[in-house]
Structure formats: C-alpha cells, structure tokens
Amino acid sequence: MNTNDIPVPQGGTEVTLVSALTAGDVARMRDGMEKFRRLMSYYKCAIMEVETKFRVLDEQFSSRHERNPIDTIKTRLKSPESILEKLTRRGYEKTLASVERNLADVAGVRVICSFKDDVYMLADSLLKQDDVKLVTAKDYIKNPKPNGYRSLHLIVETPIFLQDEKRMMKVEVQLRTIAMEFWANLEHKLRYKKNLPEELAAATAKRLYSCAEASARLDEEMGQIRTVIEGV
Ligand code: 0O2
C-alpha cells in the first residue's frame, strides 16, 4: 500500500486511520521521514559551509582594510510545507530525488552588505574558490525586476564532507545591500497583504517602485562618498 492510498477516515477518529495502516505502511512512512530529515540535515551542512566561507572572507577583508564588508548573514532552510508547495506548483514529482534535482533554494544564505561594490567583491571571491561551482546567476541589481526588486542571486554547488561520503549540495545565495534588504522586507510584507482594493494596490506598487529607485540612488551616493573618504 502506498502512503498516498491511506484512506482518510470519514467522520472518523484516529483509530480508523491507525487500524487501516499495516505495520509495513508505518515502517515505510518512518523510513521516508528519516530520509527527508537526513536530506534536510545535508542542506543545513551546506548552509554552514557557505556561511563560513563568507565569514572567512569578511574576517580577511577586515584585517586588511579595517572595515567589514558584511553587515549581516541570514540563513534559512526551506520548510517542508514550502518544498511541497513549490513541487506541486511547478508540477514536479514529489520525491526526495526530485527535491535535489529541481529545487535550488532549499538551502538559502543571504549576505547583507553596506555597499553595492562589496556585493560584487564577495560574489567574485566566493566564485573563485575551487570547491564552489556556479550553477546560475541572476543579477537583479544591474537588471532590477519590474517592481524595483534588487539583489544578486547565485545558485552554487558546493561539497559537504560526511563521515564516509562527499556530497555536492545546491545553495541559493542572495547578496544585497542594507537598503535593498530594507526595501525587499517591506515589499514582501505588503505583497502578502490580501484584500487591498485594486486601486490602492496599484498606487502602492507605484510608490514602492519609487522607493526602490530612491534607495538605489542612496546606495550609489553612499558608495561614492565611501570612495572619496577612503581615497583621502
Ligand atoms: P523565500 O521564502 O524568500 O525563499 P525560484 O522560485 O527561485 O525557483 P525564481 O522565481 O526565478 O525561481 O526566483 P528568483 O527570481 O531568483 O527569486 C527567488 C527569491 O528571491 C524569492 O524567494 C525571494 O526571496 C526573492 N525575491 C525575488 N523577487 C522578489 C520580489 O519581487 N520581492 C521580494 N521581496 N523578494 C523577491 P521566495 O521563494 O519568494 O521566498
């Protein structure tokens, strides 16, 4: 019996469901959950590897230049609900192999910098490392999304070293400035606000776009001020 075939109890109780399961079904479910947990722990290891790479770069830069290019690093592991939702929405098979093959953002590392130049410097430094392979890059700083969203997205593949195995894992790296992060967080909150009247939603989108442009100008100006000050 496939776990998908387990009958949903009709007006029933847990007893109905449990009695419909065989010991084999329970063992298969437990095995599936264990394999899922193991895969998630591999992604967690990949997050740790990539985060450490950025912390090392930050440390080295700060000892050479007396300033830290990284303001904050945030990491996140995609929740099982989001993984399932994305597989369903994209029409992919709902298997662990399919997660590894089709989803590149289960492991996420976001690097937030004060200055735009540091975003590119850190991305280059990461991609120069011989155990980091670039899968895809999307530069939404040079080519912002129509709503004004800016960020540099890299999908990289990097090894994790387990007790008796080396495994290549995909990690989504988002690099952005503090100003881009501020904008994206607010935009994300407002985007998920449901039931906005159509006119208000359109006016809000327009204002958010203007804010994105203003914040890009702020990044540009702050970068130029830094260059002048560091040149003195
Ligand atoms: P979460 O919880 O942040 O992960 P993909 O979905 O990655 O396979 P896509 O749509 O080409 O394919 O991805 P893209 O454009 O690289 O963007 C993926 C992530 O970037 C999103 O993840 C957001 O984190 C962020 N992002 C992209 N566009 C926007 C935007 O317009 N506004 C904001 N605030 N964030 C954006 P998720 O999956 O949405 O969620």
CSV table of C-alpha atoms and ligand atoms in Angstrom, one decimal:
chain,number,residue,atom,x,y,z
A,1,MET,CA,0.0,0.0,0.0
A,2,ASN,CA,1.4,3.4,-1.0
A,3,THR,CA,1.2,6.1,1.8
A,4,ASN,CA,-0.9,8.2,-0.6
A,5,ASP,CA,-3.5,5.4,-0.6
A,6,ILE,CA,-4.2,5.5,3.1
A,7,PRO,CA,-7.9,6.1,3.4
A,8,VAL,CA,-8.9,9.4,5.1
A,9,PRO,CA,-11.3,8.5,7.9
A,10,GLN,CA,-14.8,9.5,7.0
A,11,GLY,CA,-16.2,11.4,10.0
A,12,GLY,CA,-13.8,9.2,11.8
A,13,THR,CA,-11.3,9.1,14.5
A,14,GLU,CA,-7.6,8.4,14.7
A,15,VAL,CA,-8.4,4.8,15.4
A,16,THR,CA,-10.0,4.4,12.0
A,17,LEU,CA,-6.8,5.7,10.3
A,18,VAL,CA,-4.4,3.7,12.5
A,19,SER,CA,-6.4,0.5,12.1
A,20,ALA,CA,-6.2,1.0,8.3
A,21,LEU,CA,-2.4,1.1,8.4
A,22,THR,CA,-0.3,-2.0,8.3
A,23,ALA,CA,3.0,-2.3,10.1
A,24,GLY,CA,4.6,-2.2,6.6
A,25,ASP,CA,3.0,1.2,5.9
A,26,VAL,CA,4.2,2.6,9.2
A,27,ALA,CA,7.7,1.4,8.5
A,28,ARG,CA,7.7,2.9,5.1
A,29,MET,CA,6.4,6.2,6.4
A,30,ARG,CA,9.1,6.2,9.1
A,31,ASP,CA,11.7,5.4,6.6
A,32,GLY,CA,10.5,8.2,4.3
A,33,MET,CA,10.5,10.7,7.2
A,34,GLU,CA,14.0,9.6,8.2
A,35,LYS,CA,15.3,10.1,4.6
A,36,PHE,CA,13.7,13.5,4.4
A,37,ARG,CA,15.3,14.5,7.8
A,38,ARG,CA,18.7,13.3,6.6
A,39,LEU,CA,18.4,15.3,3.3
A,40,MET,CA,17.4,18.4,5.3
A,41,SER,CA,20.5,17.9,7.5
A,42,TYR,CA,22.7,17.8,4.4
A,43,TYR,CA,21.2,21.1,3.3
A,44,LYS,CA,21.9,22.5,6.8
A,45,CYS,CA,25.6,21.4,6.5
A,46,ALA,CA,25.8,23.2,3.1
A,47,ILE,CA,24.4,26.3,4.6
A,48,MET,CA,27.1,26.1,7.3
A,49,GLU,CA,29.8,25.6,4.7
A,50,VAL,CA,28.7,28.7,2.7
A,51,GLU,CA,28.1,30.9,5.7
A,52,THR,CA,31.6,30.0,6.9
A,53,LYS,CA,33.1,30.9,3.6
A,54,PHE,CA,31.6,34.4,3.8
A,55,ARG,CA,32.7,34.8,7.5
A,56,VAL,CA,36.2,33.9,6.5
A,57,LEU,CA,36.1,36.5,3.6
A,58,ASP,CA,34.7,39.1,6.0
A,59,GLU,CA,37.4,38.4,8.5
A,60,GLN,CA,40.3,38.6,6.0
A,61,PHE,CA,38.9,41.8,4.5
A,62,SER,CA,38.5,43.4,7.9
A,63,SER,CA,42.1,42.6,8.9
A,64,ARG,CA,43.4,44.1,5.7
A,65,HIS,CA,41.2,47.1,5.3
A,66,GLU,CA,39.9,47.8,8.8
A,67,ARG,CA,36.2,47.5,7.8
A,68,ASN,CA,33.8,44.7,7.5
A,69,PRO,CA,32.1,44.3,4.1
A,70,ILE,CA,29.4,42.2,5.6
A,71,ASP,CA,26.7,43.7,7.8
A,72,THR,CA,24.7,40.6,8.5
A,73,ILE,CA,24.3,37.0,7.2
A,74,LYS,CA,20.9,35.4,7.4
A,75,THR,CA,20.3,31.7,6.6
A,76,ARG,CA,17.2,29.7,6.1
A,77,LEU,CA,16.2,26.1,5.4
A,78,LYS,CA,13.0,25.9,3.3
A,79,SER,CA,10.1,24.4,5.3
A,80,PRO,CA,8.6,21.1,4.3
A,81,GLU,CA,5.3,22.9,3.5
A,82,SER,CA,7.1,25.3,1.1
A,83,ILE,CA,9.0,22.5,-0.5
A,84,LEU,CA,5.8,20.6,-1.1
A,85,GLU,CA,4.0,23.7,-2.3
A,86,LYS,CA,6.8,24.5,-4.8
A,87,LEU,CA,7.0,20.9,-6.2
A,88,THR,CA,3.2,20.9,-6.6
A,89,ARG,CA,3.1,24.4,-8.2
A,90,ARG,CA,5.8,23.5,-10.7
A,91,GLY,CA,4.4,20.1,-11.5
A,92,TYR,CA,7.5,18.2,-10.3
A,93,GLU,CA,7.5,14.7,-8.8
A,94,LYS,CA,7.1,14.7,-5.1
A,95,THR,CA,10.2,12.6,-4.2
A,96,LEU,CA,13.4,13.4,-2.5
A,97,ALA,CA,15.4,12.9,-5.7
A,98,SER,CA,13.1,15.5,-7.3
A,99,VAL,CA,13.8,18.0,-4.5
A,100,GLU,CA,17.5,17.7,-5.1
A,101,ARG,CA,17.1,17.8,-8.9
A,102,ASN,CA,14.5,20.5,-9.2
A,103,LEU,CA,14.7,22.8,-6.2
A,104,ALA,CA,17.8,25.1,-5.9
A,105,ASP,CA,16.6,27.1,-3.0
A,106,VAL,CA,16.1,24.6,-0.2
A,107,ALA,CA,19.2,26.0,1.4
A,108,GLY,CA,19.4,29.8,1.5
A,109,VAL,CA,22.1,32.2,2.6
A,110,ARG,CA,21.6,35.9,2.4
A,111,VAL,CA,24.6,38.2,2.7
A,112,ILE,CA,23.8,41.8,3.5
A,113,CYS,CA,26.4,44.5,2.8
A,114,SER,CA,26.6,48.2,3.5
A,115,PHE,CA,27.9,48.9,-0.1
A,116,LYS,CA,27.0,47.7,-3.5
A,117,ASP,CA,30.7,47.2,-4.5
A,118,ASP,CA,31.1,44.8,-1.6
A,119,VAL,CA,28.2,42.7,-3.0
A,120,TYR,CA,30.2,42.1,-6.2
A,121,MET,CA,33.5,41.7,-4.5
A,122,LEU,CA,32.1,39.0,-2.2
A,123,ALA,CA,30.4,37.2,-5.0
A,124,ASP,CA,33.6,37.2,-7.1
A,125,SER,CA,35.6,35.9,-4.1
A,126,LEU,CA,33.2,33.1,-3.4
A,127,LEU,CA,33.1,32.0,-7.0
A,128,LYS,CA,36.9,32.0,-7.3
A,129,GLN,CA,37.0,29.2,-4.7
A,130,ASP,CA,37.8,25.9,-6.3
A,131,ASP,CA,35.1,24.0,-4.4
A,132,VAL,CA,32.3,26.3,-5.4
A,133,LYS,CA,30.6,25.8,-8.8
A,134,LEU,CA,28.3,28.4,-10.2
A,135,VAL,CA,25.0,26.9,-11.4
A,136,THR,CA,23.2,30.1,-12.2
A,137,ALA,CA,23.5,33.8,-11.6
A,138,LYS,CA,20.7,36.4,-11.8
A,139,ASP,CA,21.8,40.0,-11.4
A,140,TYR,CA,18.7,41.9,-10.3
A,141,ILE,CA,20.9,44.8,-9.3
A,142,LYS,CA,22.1,45.5,-12.9
A,143,ASN,CA,18.6,44.4,-14.2
A,144,PRO,CA,16.1,45.1,-11.4
A,145,LYS,CA,12.7,43.3,-11.5
A,146,PRO,CA,9.8,45.4,-12.9
A,147,ASN,CA,8.6,46.1,-9.3
A,148,GLY,CA,12.0,47.5,-8.4
A,149,TYR,CA,13.4,44.5,-6.6
A,150,ARG,CA,17.3,44.4,-6.5
A,151,SER,CA,19.6,41.7,-5.3
A,152,LEU,CA,22.3,39.4,-6.7
A,153,HIS,CA,21.2,35.8,-6.8
A,154,LEU,CA,23.6,32.9,-7.2
A,155,ILE,CA,22.9,29.3,-7.2
A,156,VAL,CA,26.1,27.5,-6.2
A,157,GLU,CA,27.0,23.9,-5.8
A,158,THR,CA,29.5,23.1,-3.0
A,159,PRO,CA,30.6,19.8,-1.3
A,160,ILE,CA,29.8,18.8,2.2
A,161,PHE,CA,32.1,16.2,3.7
A,162,LEU,CA,30.3,13.5,5.7
A,163,GLN,CA,31.8,10.6,7.6
A,164,ASP,CA,32.2,8.4,4.6
A,165,GLU,CA,30.9,10.4,1.7
A,166,LYS,CA,31.4,13.7,-0.2
A,167,ARG,CA,28.1,15.2,-1.4
A,168,MET,CA,27.5,18.1,-3.7
A,169,MET,CA,24.7,20.4,-2.5
A,170,LYS,CA,23.0,23.3,-4.1
A,171,VAL,CA,22.7,26.6,-2.1
A,172,GLU,CA,20.9,29.8,-3.1
A,173,VAL,CA,23.0,32.8,-2.2
A,174,GLN,CA,21.3,36.2,-2.2
A,175,LEU,CA,23.6,39.2,-1.9
A,176,ARG,CA,22.2,42.7,-1.4
A,177,THR,CA,22.8,46.0,0.4
A,178,ILE,CA,21.2,47.1,3.6
A,179,ALA,CA,19.0,49.4,1.6
A,180,MET,CA,17.9,46.6,-0.8
A,181,GLU,CA,17.2,44.4,2.2
A,182,PHE,CA,15.1,47.1,3.9
A,183,TRP,CA,13.1,47.6,0.7
A,184,ALA,CA,12.6,43.8,0.0
A,185,ASN,CA,11.4,43.1,3.5
A,186,LEU,CA,8.8,45.8,3.4
A,187,GLU,CA,7.7,45.0,-0.1
A,188,HIS,CA,7.4,41.3,0.9
A,189,LYS,CA,5.1,42.2,3.9
A,190,LEU,CA,3.0,44.5,1.7
A,191,ARG,CA,2.8,42.0,-1.1
A,192,TYR,CA,1.3,39.4,1.2
A,193,LYS,CA,-1.3,41.8,2.5
A,194,LYS,CA,-4.5,40.4,1.0
A,195,ASN,CA,-7.8,42.2,0.1
A,196,LEU,CA,-6.2,45.5,-0.9
A,197,PRO,CA,-8.7,47.3,-3.2
A,198,GLU,CA,-7.3,47.2,-6.8
A,199,GLU,CA,-6.7,51.0,-7.0
A,200,LEU,CA,-4.8,51.1,-3.7
A,201,ALA,CA,-2.7,48.0,-4.7
A,202,ALA,CA,-1.7,49.7,-7.9
A,203,ALA,CA,-0.9,53.0,-6.2
A,204,THR,CA,1.1,51.1,-3.6
A,205,ALA,CA,3.1,49.2,-6.2
A,206,LYS,CA,3.9,52.6,-7.9
A,207,ARG,CA,5.1,54.1,-4.6
A,208,LEU,CA,7.2,51.0,-3.8
A,209,TYR,CA,8.8,51.3,-7.2
A,210,SER,CA,9.7,54.9,-6.4
A,211,CYS,CA,11.1,53.8,-3.1
A,212,ALA,CA,13.3,51.2,-4.8
A,213,GLU,CA,14.6,53.9,-7.2
A,214,ALA,CA,15.3,56.2,-4.3
A,215,SER,CA,17.1,53.5,-2.4
A,216,ALA,CA,19.2,52.7,-5.4
A,217,ARG,CA,20.3,56.3,-5.6
A,218,LEU,CA,21.1,56.2,-1.9
A,219,ASP,CA,23.3,53.1,-2.4
A,220,GLU,CA,25.1,54.9,-5.3
A,221,GLU,CA,25.7,58.1,-3.3
A,222,MET,CA,26.9,56.3,-0.2
A,223,GLY,CA,29.3,54.2,-2.3
A,224,GLN,CA,30.7,57.4,-3.9
A,225,ILE,CA,31.1,59.1,-0.5
A,226,ARG,CA,33.0,56.0,0.7
A,227,THR,CA,35.3,56.0,-2.3
A,228,VAL,CA,36.1,59.7,-1.7
A,229,ILE,CA,36.7,59.2,2.1
A,230,GLU,CA,38.9,56.1,1.6
A,231,GLY,CA,40.9,57.9,-1.1
A,232,VAL,CA,42.0,60.6,1.4
B,1,0O2,P1,11.7,32.8,0.2
B,1,0O2,O1,11.0,32.4,1.4
B,1,0O2,O2,12.4,34.2,0.3
B,1,0O2,O3,12.7,31.8,-0.3
B,1,0O2,P2,12.8,30.2,-7.9
B,1,0O2,O4,11.4,30.4,-7.2
B,1,0O2,O5,13.9,30.6,-7.1
B,1,0O2,O6,13.0,28.8,-8.5
B,1,0O2,P3,12.6,32.5,-9.5
B,1,0O2,O7,11.2,32.9,-9.3
B,1,0O2,O8,13.2,32.8,-10.8
B,1,0O2,O9,12.7,31.0,-9.2
B,1,0O2,O10,13.5,33.0,-8.3
B,1,0O2,P4,14.1,34.4,-8.1
B,1,0O2,O11,13.6,35.5,-9.0
B,1,0O2,O12,15.6,34.1,-8.2
B,1,0O2,O13,13.7,34.8,-6.6
B,1,0O2,C1,13.7,33.9,-5.6
B,1,0O2,C2,13.8,34.6,-4.3
B,1,0O2,O14,14.2,35.9,-4.4
B,1,0O2,C3,12.4,34.7,-3.6
B,1,0O2,O15,12.2,33.6,-2.8
B,1,0O2,C4,12.6,35.9,-2.7
B,1,0O2,O16,13.4,35.6,-1.5
B,1,0O2,C5,13.4,36.8,-3.6
B,1,0O2,N1,12.6,37.7,-4.4
B,1,0O2,C6,12.5,37.6,-5.8
B,1,0O2,N2,11.7,38.5,-6.3
B,1,0O2,C7,11.3,39.3,-5.2
B,1,0O2,C8,10.5,40.4,-5.1
B,1,0O2,O17,9.9,41.0,-6.1
B,1,0O2,N3,10.3,40.9,-3.8
B,1,0O2,C9,10.9,40.4,-2.7
B,1,0O2,N4,10.7,40.9,-1.5
B,1,0O2,N5,11.7,39.3,-2.8
B,1,0O2,C10,11.9,38.7,-4.0
B,1,0O2,P5,10.7,33.0,-2.5
B,1,0O2,O18,10.6,31.6,-2.9
B,1,0O2,O19,9.7,34.0,-3.0
B,1,0O2,O20,10.6,33.0,-0.9
